[in-house]
Amino acid sequence: QLQLVESGGGLVQPGGSLRLSCAASGFTLNDYAIGWFRQAPGKEREGVSCISKLGNSTKYADSVKGRFTVSRDNAKNTVYLQINSLKPEDTAIYYCAARRTLLRLCSLSPNYDNWGQGTQVTVSS
């Protein structure tokens, strides 16, 4: 069974940092673009960041640009999202998603094939 499992969320004060992980099992990530999405209660799902299958192309939503960094370690079958300078509006469930693609691109649109269960990030003082 193909699975993605997010981890690393938690409660953090404004200005703090976390590193979220997305670990794959049942398949290898080297042929997959990976997207990070978040969703707060009552809000639409938002594409936060993505990384291409080779890791040489990344995208960020304007709301997180300069604060979040996505990376991947295909040898560990894991993708990371470093989230810094956190604000209360960053509070959400964060999901990773995988899409097999022949393109050396990634997208912040939710057209991905496999999704994790999410990890909660809460930014509060």
Short mmCIF file of N, CA and C in Angstrom, two decimals:
data_model
loop_
_atom_site.label_atom_id
_atom_site.label_comp_id
_atom_site.label_asym_id
_atom_site.label_seq_id
_atom_site.Cartn_x
_atom_site.Cartn_y
_atom_site.Cartn_z
N GLN A 1 0.84 -1.18 0.00
CA GLN A 1 0.00 0.00 0.00
C GLN A 1 0.89 1.24 0.00
N LEU A 2 0.59 2.18 -0.88
CA LEU A 2 1.33 3.42 -0.96
C LEU A 2 0.90 4.34 0.18
N GLN A 3 1.88 4.84 0.91
CA GLN A 3 1.57 5.69 2.05
C GLN A 3 2.55 6.85 2.15
N LEU A 4 2.03 7.98 2.59
CA LEU A 4 2.81 9.14 2.98
C LEU A 4 2.45 9.47 4.41
N VAL A 5 3.45 9.68 5.23
CA VAL A 5 3.23 9.97 6.64
C VAL A 5 3.96 11.24 7.01
N GLU A 6 3.21 12.24 7.44
CA GLU A 6 3.78 13.49 7.91
C GLU A 6 4.09 13.41 9.40
N SER A 7 5.10 14.13 9.81
CA SER A 7 5.43 14.24 11.21
C SER A 7 6.14 15.57 11.45
N GLY A 8 6.32 15.92 12.71
CA GLY A 8 7.06 17.11 13.06
C GLY A 8 6.22 18.29 13.49
N GLY A 9 4.92 18.18 13.40
CA GLY A 9 4.07 19.27 13.84
C GLY A 9 4.03 19.38 15.35
N GLY A 10 3.41 20.44 15.82
CA GLY A 10 3.30 20.65 17.25
C GLY A 10 2.89 22.06 17.57
N LEU A 11 2.99 22.40 18.83
CA LEU A 11 2.68 23.73 19.33
C LEU A 11 3.96 24.55 19.41
N VAL A 12 3.93 25.72 18.82
CA VAL A 12 5.10 26.58 18.81
C VAL A 12 4.66 28.03 19.00
N GLN A 13 5.51 28.83 19.62
CA GLN A 13 5.21 30.24 19.82
C GLN A 13 5.46 31.03 18.54
N PRO A 14 4.79 32.17 18.39
CA PRO A 14 5.09 33.03 17.24
C PRO A 14 6.58 33.32 17.14
N GLY A 15 7.08 33.26 15.92
CA GLY A 15 8.51 33.43 15.69
C GLY A 15 9.31 32.15 15.75
N GLY A 16 8.69 31.07 16.19
CA GLY A 16 9.39 29.81 16.31
C GLY A 16 9.48 29.06 14.99
N SER A 17 10.06 27.87 15.07
CA SER A 17 10.33 27.07 13.89
C SER A 17 10.00 25.61 14.14
N LEU A 18 9.70 24.91 13.07
CA LEU A 18 9.52 23.48 13.08
C LEU A 18 10.07 22.91 11.78
N ARG A 19 10.39 21.63 11.80
CA ARG A 19 10.71 20.93 10.58
C ARG A 19 9.73 19.78 10.40
N LEU A 20 8.96 19.88 9.35
CA LEU A 20 8.00 18.84 9.02
C LEU A 20 8.64 17.82 8.09
N SER A 21 8.30 16.57 8.28
CA SER A 21 8.81 15.49 7.45
C SER A 21 7.67 14.77 6.76
N CYS A 22 7.95 14.29 5.58
CA CYS A 22 7.00 13.50 4.81
C CYS A 22 7.73 12.25 4.35
N ALA A 23 7.42 11.13 4.96
CA ALA A 23 8.09 9.87 4.67
C ALA A 23 7.20 8.97 3.83
N ALA A 24 7.76 8.39 2.79
CA ALA A 24 7.01 7.53 1.89
C ALA A 24 7.32 6.07 2.17
N SER A 25 6.31 5.23 2.02
CA SER A 25 6.49 3.79 2.07
C SER A 25 5.65 3.16 0.96
N GLY A 26 6.09 2.01 0.49
CA GLY A 26 5.39 1.34 -0.59
C GLY A 26 5.77 1.81 -1.98
N PHE A 27 6.48 2.90 -2.06
CA PHE A 27 6.97 3.41 -3.34
C PHE A 27 8.14 4.33 -3.06
N THR A 28 8.91 4.60 -4.08
CA THR A 28 10.04 5.51 -3.96
C THR A 28 9.67 6.86 -4.56
N LEU A 29 10.20 7.90 -3.96
CA LEU A 29 9.81 9.26 -4.31
C LEU A 29 10.57 9.84 -5.49
N ASN A 30 11.54 9.14 -6.01
CA ASN A 30 12.42 9.75 -7.00
C ASN A 30 11.73 10.09 -8.31
N ASP A 31 10.57 9.51 -8.58
CA ASP A 31 9.81 9.85 -9.78
C ASP A 31 8.60 10.73 -9.48
N TYR A 32 8.55 11.29 -8.30
CA TYR A 32 7.37 12.02 -7.85
C TYR A 32 7.70 13.45 -7.48
N ALA A 33 6.90 14.36 -7.97
CA ALA A 33 6.88 15.70 -7.41
C ALA A 33 6.12 15.67 -6.09
N ILE A 34 6.53 16.49 -5.14
CA ILE A 34 5.92 16.52 -3.82
C ILE A 34 5.40 17.92 -3.54
N GLY A 35 4.18 17.98 -3.08
CA GLY A 35 3.59 19.24 -2.67
C GLY A 35 3.28 19.24 -1.19
N TRP A 36 3.35 20.42 -0.59
CA TRP A 36 2.91 20.64 0.78
C TRP A 36 1.70 21.56 0.74
N PHE A 37 0.68 21.18 1.47
CA PHE A 37 -0.56 21.92 1.55
C PHE A 37 -0.95 22.10 3.00
N ARG A 38 -1.78 23.08 3.25
CA ARG A 38 -2.28 23.27 4.60
C ARG A 38 -3.75 23.67 4.55
N GLN A 39 -4.44 23.35 5.62
CA GLN A 39 -5.84 23.67 5.71
C GLN A 39 -6.21 23.96 7.16
N ALA A 40 -6.77 25.14 7.37
CA ALA A 40 -7.28 25.53 8.66
C ALA A 40 -8.79 25.35 8.67
N PRO A 41 -9.39 25.18 9.85
CA PRO A 41 -10.85 25.00 9.91
C PRO A 41 -11.58 26.15 9.24
N GLY A 42 -12.53 25.80 8.39
CA GLY A 42 -13.33 26.80 7.70
C GLY A 42 -12.66 27.47 6.54
N LYS A 43 -11.45 27.06 6.19
CA LYS A 43 -10.72 27.67 5.10
C LYS A 43 -10.44 26.66 4.00
N GLU A 44 -10.17 27.18 2.83
CA GLU A 44 -9.82 26.33 1.70
C GLU A 44 -8.40 25.79 1.86
N ARG A 45 -8.18 24.63 1.28
CA ARG A 45 -6.84 24.09 1.24
C ARG A 45 -5.93 25.00 0.43
N GLU A 46 -4.75 25.23 0.95
CA GLU A 46 -3.80 26.14 0.34
C GLU A 46 -2.52 25.41 -0.01
N GLY A 47 -2.08 25.56 -1.24
CA GLY A 47 -0.78 25.05 -1.62
C GLY A 47 0.31 25.93 -1.04
N VAL A 48 1.20 25.35 -0.27
CA VAL A 48 2.23 26.09 0.45
C VAL A 48 3.56 26.05 -0.28
N SER A 49 3.96 24.86 -0.69
CA SER A 49 5.26 24.69 -1.32
C SER A 49 5.25 23.39 -2.11
N CYS A 50 6.17 23.28 -3.04
CA CYS A 50 6.34 22.03 -3.75
C CYS A 50 7.78 21.91 -4.21
N ILE A 51 8.17 20.69 -4.54
CA ILE A 51 9.52 20.42 -5.00
C ILE A 51 9.45 19.39 -6.12
N SER A 52 10.21 19.63 -7.16
CA SER A 52 10.19 18.74 -8.31
C SER A 52 10.86 17.42 -7.98
N LYS A 53 10.71 16.46 -8.87
CA LYS A 53 11.19 15.11 -8.56
C LYS A 53 12.70 15.03 -8.42
N LEU A 54 13.42 15.90 -9.09
CA LEU A 54 14.87 15.94 -8.96
C LEU A 54 15.33 16.93 -7.90
N GLY A 55 14.42 17.69 -7.36
CA GLY A 55 14.76 18.64 -6.32
C GLY A 55 15.38 19.92 -6.81
N ASN A 56 15.41 20.14 -8.12
CA ASN A 56 16.05 21.32 -8.66
C ASN A 56 15.08 22.45 -8.97
N SER A 57 13.82 22.28 -8.62
CA SER A 57 12.83 23.32 -8.81
C SER A 57 11.88 23.31 -7.62
N THR A 58 11.65 24.48 -7.06
CA THR A 58 10.74 24.62 -5.93
C THR A 58 9.83 25.81 -6.15
N LYS A 59 8.69 25.80 -5.48
CA LYS A 59 7.74 26.90 -5.50
C LYS A 59 7.24 27.14 -4.09
N TYR A 60 6.84 28.39 -3.85
CA TYR A 60 6.32 28.77 -2.56
C TYR A 60 5.15 29.73 -2.74
N ALA A 61 4.16 29.57 -1.89
CA ALA A 61 3.10 30.55 -1.84
C ALA A 61 3.65 31.88 -1.33
N ASP A 62 3.08 32.97 -1.80
CA ASP A 62 3.55 34.28 -1.37
C ASP A 62 3.49 34.45 0.15
N SER A 63 2.52 33.81 0.77
CA SER A 63 2.33 33.97 2.20
C SER A 63 3.45 33.35 3.03
N VAL A 64 4.23 32.45 2.44
CA VAL A 64 5.29 31.78 3.19
C VAL A 64 6.67 32.01 2.59
N LYS A 65 6.75 32.68 1.49
CA LYS A 65 8.03 32.89 0.81
C LYS A 65 9.01 33.61 1.72
N GLY A 66 10.20 33.08 1.79
CA GLY A 66 11.23 33.64 2.66
C GLY A 66 11.24 33.07 4.05
N ARG A 67 10.20 32.35 4.42
CA ARG A 67 10.10 31.76 5.75
C ARG A 67 10.14 30.23 5.72
N PHE A 68 9.63 29.64 4.66
CA PHE A 68 9.56 28.18 4.54
C PHE A 68 10.57 27.71 3.50
N THR A 69 11.12 26.52 3.72
CA THR A 69 12.06 25.93 2.78
C THR A 69 11.75 24.45 2.62
N VAL A 70 11.58 24.03 1.38
CA VAL A 70 11.31 22.63 1.09
C VAL A 70 12.58 21.97 0.56
N SER A 71 12.80 20.73 0.94
CA SER A 71 13.94 19.98 0.47
C SER A 71 13.57 18.51 0.41
N ARG A 72 14.40 17.72 -0.23
CA ARG A 72 14.13 16.29 -0.29
C ARG A 72 15.42 15.50 -0.21
N ASP A 73 15.29 14.31 0.35
CA ASP A 73 16.38 13.35 0.43
C ASP A 73 15.83 12.05 -0.12
N ASN A 74 16.03 11.85 -1.41
CA ASN A 74 15.46 10.66 -2.04
C ASN A 74 16.05 9.36 -1.50
N ALA A 75 17.30 9.41 -1.03
CA ALA A 75 17.90 8.22 -0.44
C ALA A 75 17.15 7.78 0.81
N LYS A 76 16.58 8.73 1.53
CA LYS A 76 15.78 8.43 2.71
C LYS A 76 14.29 8.36 2.42
N ASN A 77 13.93 8.58 1.16
CA ASN A 77 12.54 8.55 0.75
C ASN A 77 11.70 9.54 1.56
N THR A 78 12.27 10.71 1.80
CA THR A 78 11.66 11.69 2.68
C THR A 78 11.79 13.09 2.10
N VAL A 79 10.76 13.88 2.28
CA VAL A 79 10.74 15.29 1.92
C VAL A 79 10.52 16.09 3.20
N TYR A 80 11.15 17.25 3.27
CA TYR A 80 11.08 18.08 4.46
C TYR A 80 10.51 19.45 4.12
N LEU A 81 9.89 20.04 5.11
CA LEU A 81 9.47 21.43 5.03
C LEU A 81 9.91 22.13 6.31
N GLN A 82 10.90 22.97 6.19
CA GLN A 82 11.35 23.79 7.30
C GLN A 82 10.50 25.04 7.36
N ILE A 83 9.85 25.26 8.48
CA ILE A 83 8.94 26.40 8.61
C ILE A 83 9.45 27.29 9.74
N ASN A 84 9.82 28.51 9.38
CA ASN A 84 10.45 29.45 10.29
C ASN A 84 9.62 30.71 10.44
N SER A 85 9.96 31.50 11.44
CA SER A 85 9.30 32.78 11.69
C SER A 85 7.79 32.63 11.68
N LEU A 86 7.33 31.66 12.42
CA LEU A 86 5.93 31.27 12.33
C LEU A 86 5.00 32.33 12.91
N LYS A 87 3.86 32.45 12.28
CA LYS A 87 2.82 33.39 12.65
C LYS A 87 1.56 32.63 13.04
N PRO A 88 0.68 33.24 13.82
CA PRO A 88 -0.57 32.54 14.16
C PRO A 88 -1.36 32.09 12.93
N GLU A 89 -1.31 32.85 11.85
CA GLU A 89 -2.04 32.46 10.66
C GLU A 89 -1.45 31.26 9.95
N ASP A 90 -0.28 30.78 10.39
CA ASP A 90 0.27 29.54 9.87
C ASP A 90 -0.36 28.31 10.51
N THR A 91 -1.18 28.51 11.52
CA THR A 91 -1.83 27.40 12.19
C THR A 91 -2.74 26.65 11.22
N ALA A 92 -2.51 25.36 11.08
CA ALA A 92 -3.27 24.54 10.13
C ALA A 92 -2.81 23.10 10.26
N ILE A 93 -3.54 22.22 9.60
CA ILE A 93 -3.05 20.88 9.37
C ILE A 93 -2.24 20.92 8.07
N TYR A 94 -1.04 20.40 8.14
CA TYR A 94 -0.14 20.40 6.99
C TYR A 94 -0.10 19.00 6.38
N TYR A 95 -0.30 18.94 5.08
CA TYR A 95 -0.32 17.69 4.34
C TYR A 95 0.78 17.67 3.30
N CYS A 96 1.35 16.51 3.08
CA CYS A 96 2.19 16.33 1.92
C CYS A 96 1.46 15.44 0.92
N ALA A 97 1.82 15.59 -0.34
CA ALA A 97 1.18 14.84 -1.40
C ALA A 97 2.19 14.56 -2.50
N ALA A 98 2.01 13.43 -3.18
CA ALA A 98 2.92 12.99 -4.22
C ALA A 98 2.19 12.83 -5.54
N ARG A 99 2.88 13.18 -6.60
CA ARG A 99 2.35 12.98 -7.95
C ARG A 99 3.46 12.46 -8.85
N ARG A 100 3.22 11.31 -9.45
CA ARG A 100 4.19 10.80 -10.41
C ARG A 100 4.12 11.62 -11.68
N THR A 101 5.27 12.02 -12.19
CA THR A 101 5.29 12.91 -13.33
C THR A 101 6.57 12.72 -14.13
N LEU A 102 6.44 12.95 -15.41
CA LEU A 102 7.61 12.98 -16.29
C LEU A 102 8.23 14.36 -16.38
N LEU A 103 7.55 15.34 -15.85
CA LEU A 103 7.98 16.73 -15.96
C LEU A 103 8.90 17.11 -14.83
N ARG A 104 9.81 18.00 -15.13
CA ARG A 104 10.73 18.51 -14.12
C ARG A 104 10.14 19.78 -13.50
N LEU A 105 8.92 19.64 -13.03
CA LEU A 105 8.17 20.75 -12.48
C LEU A 105 7.36 20.28 -11.29
N CYS A 106 6.87 21.22 -10.52
CA CYS A 106 5.89 20.91 -9.51
C CYS A 106 4.83 22.00 -9.50
N SER A 107 3.73 21.71 -8.82
CA SER A 107 2.58 22.60 -8.83
C SER A 107 2.03 22.79 -7.43
N LEU A 108 1.52 23.99 -7.17
CA LEU A 108 0.83 24.27 -5.92
C LEU A 108 -0.66 24.00 -6.00
N SER A 109 -1.13 23.53 -7.14
CA SER A 109 -2.51 23.08 -7.27
C SER A 109 -2.62 21.66 -6.74
N PRO A 110 -3.78 21.29 -6.19
CA PRO A 110 -3.91 19.99 -5.51
C PRO A 110 -4.16 18.81 -6.44
N ASN A 111 -3.50 18.78 -7.58
CA ASN A 111 -3.65 17.66 -8.51
C ASN A 111 -2.58 16.61 -8.23
N TYR A 112 -2.63 16.04 -7.05
CA TYR A 112 -1.69 15.03 -6.62
C TYR A 112 -2.41 13.72 -6.38
N ASP A 113 -1.67 12.63 -6.43
CA ASP A 113 -2.25 11.29 -6.42
C ASP A 113 -2.35 10.68 -5.02
N ASN A 114 -1.34 10.89 -4.20
CA ASN A 114 -1.27 10.28 -2.89
C ASN A 114 -1.10 11.37 -1.84
N TRP A 115 -1.86 11.23 -0.76
CA TRP A 115 -1.87 12.22 0.31
C TRP A 115 -1.60 11.58 1.65
N GLY A 116 -0.90 12.30 2.49
CA GLY A 116 -0.70 11.86 3.86
C GLY A 116 -1.88 12.23 4.73
N GLN A 117 -1.77 11.85 6.00
CA GLN A 117 -2.86 12.08 6.95
C GLN A 117 -2.81 13.47 7.58
N GLY A 118 -1.72 14.15 7.43
CA GLY A 118 -1.56 15.49 7.95
C GLY A 118 -0.91 15.52 9.32
N THR A 119 -0.29 16.65 9.61
CA THR A 119 0.28 16.90 10.93
C THR A 119 -0.12 18.31 11.36
N GLN A 120 -0.54 18.44 12.61
CA GLN A 120 -1.07 19.70 13.10
C GLN A 120 0.06 20.64 13.51
N VAL A 121 0.00 21.86 13.01
CA VAL A 121 0.89 22.93 13.44
C VAL A 121 0.04 24.01 14.09
N THR A 122 0.34 24.33 15.32
CA THR A 122 -0.37 25.36 16.05
C THR A 122 0.62 26.42 16.50
N VAL A 123 0.39 27.66 16.11
CA VAL A 123 1.26 28.77 16.46
C VAL A 123 0.47 29.68 17.40
N SER A 124 0.88 29.71 18.63
CA SER A 124 0.14 30.46 19.64
C SER A 124 1.05 30.79 20.81
N SER A 125 0.81 31.94 21.41
CA SER A 125 1.52 32.32 22.62
C SER A 125 0.72 32.00 23.88
#
